[in-house]
C-alpha cells in the first residue's frame, strides 16, 4: 500500500509581462525612444523591398516607422498582451492602406512561424532581456523569416555587468491635472542585470499612486554574439551602422 499526498495546484496568477510598464511607457519613454528608433533603423527600413519583421514590437515604434518609410508588408511580433493592446489601438487609427500592410502576431517569432517573408528583421530593445538559450532560438527564427541576403538589426545588450548601481530618472510629463514620472535602477545580480522601474502619478493634492516592475537582462559581448550568429548562417554586414546596433546579413543557411 502506498500513501499518496495530493496537493492543490498553485493557482496564483502570474503577473502579465509589462502589465505595469505598458501604462507608462508612451507617456514617459516613447518620445525619446521614437527619435532613437528613427536614428538607428530609418535608413534600413527605407531600403526594405520584400517585408519588415519587428520582433518585440511593444507599442509600435519600429512598426510605425516601417509603415511610414517603406511600402512593404510589416509583421509586428509582440507576445505581451499589455504592450500589444497599445499597439493594436495605435494601428487601428491608421489609414486603411497602412493597416492593410501590417500583421500583428501575438506570439514569439518562433511561434509565429514566419518563413521567407522579409528582407529586414529589426529587434529593438529586446535582445538584452533574452536568456542565452532564448537568443539562440531567436537567431534560428530570424533566419527562417529572412530570405537569403536579408538583414537582421538589433540593439546590443550590455557587454558586461554594471560595476555599481546605475540610476536613470525619467523626465516628468504632465497630462491634464496629473504629472507622471519615475526612475529606473540597474544593478548586478549574479550573472544577470536586475532592472527595477518605479513609476509615480501625482495630482493637485499629492501622490495618486506608485507602481513597480522588475526586468532581467543577460549581458553579452559583441564578439560573442557575432560568433553565435555565424553558427546560424549570419555574417557581419559591411554597411555602416550606429555602434549601438549589430547588423548582420543572412547567407544561404546555417554554418
Short mmCIF file of C-alpha atoms in Angstrom, two decimals:
data_model
loop_
_atom_site.label_atom_id
_atom_site.label_comp_id
_atom_site.label_asym_id
_atom_site.label_seq_id
_atom_site.Cartn_x
_atom_site.Cartn_y
_atom_site.Cartn_z
CA UNK A 1 0.00 0.00 0.00
CA UNK A 2 1.34 3.40 -0.96
CA UNK A 3 0.47 6.71 0.62
CA UNK A 4 -0.50 9.35 -1.89
CA UNK A 5 -0.41 13.00 -0.89
CA UNK A 6 -2.28 15.25 -3.23
CA UNK A 7 -1.53 18.95 -3.28
CA UNK A 8 -3.75 21.57 -4.79
CA UNK A 9 -2.13 23.22 -7.79
CA UNK A 10 -0.72 26.70 -7.39
CA UNK A 11 -3.46 28.76 -8.96
CA UNK A 12 -2.00 32.16 -8.16
CA UNK A 13 -1.94 34.15 -11.35
CA UNK A 14 1.49 35.14 -12.58
CA UNK A 15 1.84 38.84 -13.43
CA UNK A 16 1.41 39.68 -17.08
CA UNK A 17 4.72 40.77 -18.63
CA UNK A 18 4.86 44.56 -18.97
CA UNK A 19 1.45 44.92 -17.29
CA UNK A 20 2.74 47.89 -15.30
CA UNK A 21 5.16 49.43 -17.82
CA UNK A 22 2.68 49.35 -20.71
CA UNK A 23 0.62 52.04 -18.99
CA UNK A 24 3.56 54.38 -18.53
CA UNK A 25 5.82 53.66 -21.50
CA UNK A 26 4.24 56.04 -24.01
CA UNK A 27 3.98 58.99 -21.63
CA UNK A 28 7.47 58.64 -20.12
CA UNK A 29 9.76 56.97 -22.67
CA UNK A 30 8.23 56.86 -26.14
CA UNK A 31 9.23 60.39 -27.19
CA UNK A 32 12.93 59.73 -26.73
CA UNK A 33 12.66 56.16 -28.00
CA UNK A 34 10.88 57.30 -31.16
CA UNK A 35 13.79 59.58 -32.02
CA UNK A 36 16.26 56.79 -31.28
CA UNK A 37 14.38 54.31 -33.45
CA UNK A 38 14.44 56.71 -36.41
CA UNK A 39 18.17 57.24 -35.92
CA UNK A 40 19.04 53.55 -35.61
CA UNK A 41 16.78 51.99 -38.24
CA UNK A 42 15.37 54.69 -40.52
CA UNK A 43 17.78 54.13 -43.40
CA UNK A 44 17.46 50.34 -43.29
CA UNK A 45 13.66 50.47 -43.26
CA UNK A 46 13.59 52.82 -46.25
CA UNK A 47 15.52 50.28 -48.33
CA UNK A 48 13.37 47.24 -47.46
CA UNK A 49 11.72 45.76 -50.53
CA UNK A 50 10.14 42.46 -49.52
CA UNK A 51 9.00 42.94 -45.93
CA UNK A 52 9.95 44.04 -42.42
CA UNK A 53 9.60 42.00 -39.24
CA UNK A 54 9.54 43.93 -35.96
CA UNK A 55 10.42 41.50 -33.15
CA UNK A 56 9.26 42.68 -29.73
CA UNK A 57 7.14 45.41 -31.30
CA UNK A 58 5.98 46.85 -27.98
CA UNK A 59 3.68 49.82 -28.53
CA UNK A 60 4.80 50.13 -32.13
CA UNK A 61 7.73 52.49 -32.65
CA UNK A 62 9.57 50.34 -35.23
CA UNK A 63 6.30 49.13 -36.76
CA UNK A 64 5.05 52.68 -37.35
CA UNK A 65 8.41 53.73 -38.78
CA UNK A 66 8.32 50.75 -41.15
CA UNK A 67 4.82 51.60 -42.35
CA UNK A 68 5.78 55.25 -42.89
CA UNK A 69 9.11 54.76 -44.68
CA UNK A 70 8.55 51.58 -46.70
CA UNK A 71 5.86 50.21 -48.98
CA UNK A 72 6.32 46.59 -47.93
CA UNK A 73 4.34 44.31 -45.67
CA UNK A 74 5.15 44.63 -41.96
CA UNK A 75 4.95 41.89 -39.34
CA UNK A 76 4.70 43.14 -35.74
CA UNK A 77 5.62 40.33 -33.33
CA UNK A 78 4.55 41.05 -29.74
CA UNK A 79 3.64 38.27 -27.27
CA UNK A 80 2.97 40.57 -24.28
CA UNK A 81 -0.74 41.33 -24.11
CA UNK A 82 -0.36 44.66 -22.32
CA UNK A 83 2.03 46.05 -24.92
CA UNK A 84 0.04 44.53 -27.77
CA UNK A 85 -3.14 46.28 -26.63
CA UNK A 86 -1.48 49.68 -27.05
CA UNK A 87 0.00 48.57 -30.38
CA UNK A 88 -3.39 47.44 -31.73
CA UNK A 89 -5.07 50.67 -30.66
CA UNK A 90 -2.41 52.71 -32.42
CA UNK A 91 -2.57 50.65 -35.62
CA UNK A 92 -6.38 50.78 -35.69
CA UNK A 93 -6.19 54.57 -36.01
CA UNK A 94 -4.05 54.41 -39.17
CA UNK A 95 -5.44 54.93 -42.67
CA UNK A 96 -6.81 51.76 -44.27
CA UNK A 97 -3.93 51.39 -46.81
CA UNK A 98 -1.38 51.25 -43.99
CA UNK A 99 -3.49 48.88 -41.90
CA UNK A 100 -3.67 46.57 -44.89
CA UNK A 101 0.13 46.19 -44.85
CA UNK A 102 0.59 45.24 -41.19
CA UNK A 103 0.00 41.91 -39.43
CA UNK A 104 0.22 41.62 -35.65
CA UNK A 105 1.41 38.28 -34.29
CA UNK A 106 0.55 37.62 -30.60
CA UNK A 107 3.38 35.11 -30.17
CA UNK A 108 7.13 34.83 -30.11
CA UNK A 109 8.78 34.88 -33.53
CA UNK A 110 9.28 31.10 -33.42
CA UNK A 111 5.61 30.53 -32.61
CA UNK A 112 4.56 32.90 -35.39
CA UNK A 113 6.32 30.53 -37.85
CA UNK A 114 7.13 33.20 -40.44
CA UNK A 115 9.06 31.81 -43.43
CA UNK A 116 10.85 33.88 -46.10
CA UNK A 117 8.61 36.90 -45.52
CA UNK A 118 11.16 39.69 -45.16
CA UNK A 119 14.46 41.16 -46.23
CA UNK A 120 14.75 43.06 -42.94
CA UNK A 121 14.24 41.98 -39.32
CA UNK A 122 14.60 44.50 -36.50
CA UNK A 123 14.74 43.68 -32.81
CA UNK A 124 14.84 46.89 -30.79
CA UNK A 125 15.38 46.96 -27.02
CA UNK A 126 14.61 43.23 -26.68
CA UNK A 127 17.69 41.01 -27.08
CA UNK A 128 19.08 42.07 -23.70
CA UNK A 129 16.06 40.57 -21.96
CA UNK A 130 16.53 37.12 -23.51
CA UNK A 131 18.47 34.29 -21.88
CA UNK A 132 21.37 32.85 -23.93
CA UNK A 133 19.20 29.86 -24.91
CA UNK A 134 16.32 32.13 -25.92
CA UNK A 135 18.70 34.19 -28.05
CA UNK A 136 19.82 31.14 -29.97
CA UNK A 137 16.18 30.24 -30.55
CA UNK A 138 15.62 33.77 -31.84
CA UNK A 139 18.58 33.59 -34.24
CA UNK A 140 17.12 30.43 -35.79
CA UNK A 141 13.67 32.00 -36.10
CA UNK A 142 15.09 35.15 -37.69
CA UNK A 143 16.98 33.02 -40.23
CA UNK A 144 13.69 31.36 -41.17
CA UNK A 145 11.82 34.66 -41.51
CA UNK A 146 14.50 36.22 -43.74
CA UNK A 147 15.29 35.48 -47.35
CA UNK A 148 18.98 34.89 -48.22
CA UNK A 149 20.78 38.21 -48.24
CA UNK A 150 18.29 39.69 -45.80
CA UNK A 151 19.49 41.83 -42.91
CA UNK A 152 18.99 41.48 -39.16
CA UNK A 153 19.49 44.56 -36.97
CA UNK A 154 19.24 44.58 -33.20
CA UNK A 155 20.22 46.81 -30.33
CA UNK A 156 23.16 45.32 -28.47
CA UNK A 157 22.71 44.22 -24.85
CA UNK A 158 25.12 45.48 -22.19
CA UNK A 159 28.53 43.89 -22.71
CA UNK A 160 29.12 43.28 -19.01
CA UNK A 161 27.55 43.51 -15.58
CA UNK A 162 27.42 47.02 -14.10
CA UNK A 163 30.18 47.64 -11.55
CA UNK A 164 27.82 49.74 -9.46
CA UNK A 165 24.15 50.62 -9.31
CA UNK A 166 23.06 52.80 -12.22
CA UNK A 167 20.01 55.08 -11.87
CA UNK A 168 18.14 56.84 -14.67
CA UNK A 169 15.40 59.36 -13.92
CA UNK A 170 12.58 59.83 -16.43
CA UNK A 171 11.60 63.41 -17.34
CA UNK A 172 8.36 64.40 -15.63
CA UNK A 173 5.43 64.59 -18.05
CA UNK A 174 2.16 66.39 -17.48
CA UNK A 175 -1.21 65.24 -18.77
CA UNK A 176 -4.16 67.37 -17.73
CA UNK A 177 -4.13 67.76 -13.95
CA UNK A 178 -1.69 64.92 -13.39
CA UNK A 179 2.08 64.54 -13.51
CA UNK A 180 3.84 61.27 -14.37
CA UNK A 181 7.38 60.33 -13.52
CA UNK A 182 9.67 57.62 -12.30
CA UNK A 183 13.12 56.14 -12.46
CA UNK A 184 14.99 53.00 -13.50
CA UNK A 185 17.69 51.31 -11.42
CA UNK A 186 20.10 48.74 -12.93
CA UNK A 187 22.31 46.55 -10.75
CA UNK A 188 24.22 43.28 -10.98
CA UNK A 189 22.52 40.17 -9.58
CA UNK A 190 24.66 37.07 -10.15
CA UNK A 191 25.11 36.59 -13.91
CA UNK A 192 22.16 38.86 -14.67
CA UNK A 193 21.29 42.54 -14.53
CA UNK A 194 18.29 43.47 -12.43
CA UNK A 195 16.34 46.40 -13.84
CA UNK A 196 13.74 47.81 -11.49
CA UNK A 197 11.40 50.51 -12.76
CA UNK A 198 9.40 52.67 -10.36
CA UNK A 199 6.59 54.92 -11.58
CA UNK A 200 4.51 57.53 -9.81
CA UNK A 201 1.46 59.68 -10.56
CA UNK A 202 0.77 62.98 -8.77
CA UNK A 203 -2.34 65.12 -8.75
CA UNK A 204 -3.08 68.58 -7.41
CA UNK A 205 -3.36 67.19 -3.87
CA UNK A 206 -0.30 64.95 -3.91
CA UNK A 207 0.63 61.38 -4.75
CA UNK A 208 -2.08 59.35 -6.51
CA UNK A 209 -0.20 56.11 -6.97
CA UNK A 210 3.13 54.29 -7.20
CA UNK A 211 3.89 51.23 -9.32
CA UNK A 212 6.91 48.95 -9.72
CA UNK A 213 8.05 46.37 -12.25
CA UNK A 214 11.29 44.37 -12.43
CA UNK A 215 13.00 43.10 -15.58
CA UNK A 216 16.10 40.94 -16.07
CA UNK A 217 18.86 41.28 -18.64
CA UNK A 218 21.71 38.99 -19.68
CA UNK A 219 24.93 40.76 -20.80
CA UNK A 220 26.86 39.60 -23.86
CA UNK A 221 29.82 40.99 -25.78
CA UNK A 222 29.58 41.95 -29.42
CA UNK A 223 32.20 39.34 -30.39
CA UNK A 224 30.34 36.55 -28.59
CA UNK A 225 27.09 37.48 -30.30
CA UNK A 226 28.77 37.56 -33.71
CA UNK A 227 30.27 34.11 -33.13
CA UNK A 228 26.88 32.76 -32.10
CA UNK A 229 25.12 34.30 -35.12
CA UNK A 230 27.68 32.84 -37.52
CA UNK A 231 26.58 29.37 -36.45
CA UNK A 232 23.12 30.27 -37.74
CA UNK A 233 24.29 31.47 -41.14
CA UNK A 234 24.80 35.18 -40.46
CA UNK A 235 27.77 37.39 -41.33
CA UNK A 236 28.50 40.89 -40.10
CA UNK A 237 27.11 43.49 -42.51
CA UNK A 238 29.59 45.69 -44.34
CA UNK A 239 27.20 48.68 -44.20
CA UNK A 240 27.88 51.34 -41.60
CA UNK A 241 25.53 51.42 -38.62
CA UNK A 242 25.33 53.05 -35.22
CA UNK A 243 27.70 51.25 -32.79
CA UNK A 244 24.72 50.52 -30.52
CA UNK A 245 23.34 48.21 -33.21
CA UNK A 246 24.66 44.93 -34.54
CA UNK A 247 23.79 44.43 -38.21
CA UNK A 248 24.22 41.01 -39.82
CA UNK A 249 23.28 39.51 -43.17
CA UNK A 250 21.87 36.04 -43.77
CA UNK A 251 23.75 33.70 -46.10
CA UNK A 252 22.24 30.62 -47.67
CA UNK A 253 21.90 28.59 -44.49
CA UNK A 254 23.31 27.72 -41.08
CA UNK A 255 27.03 27.04 -40.88
#
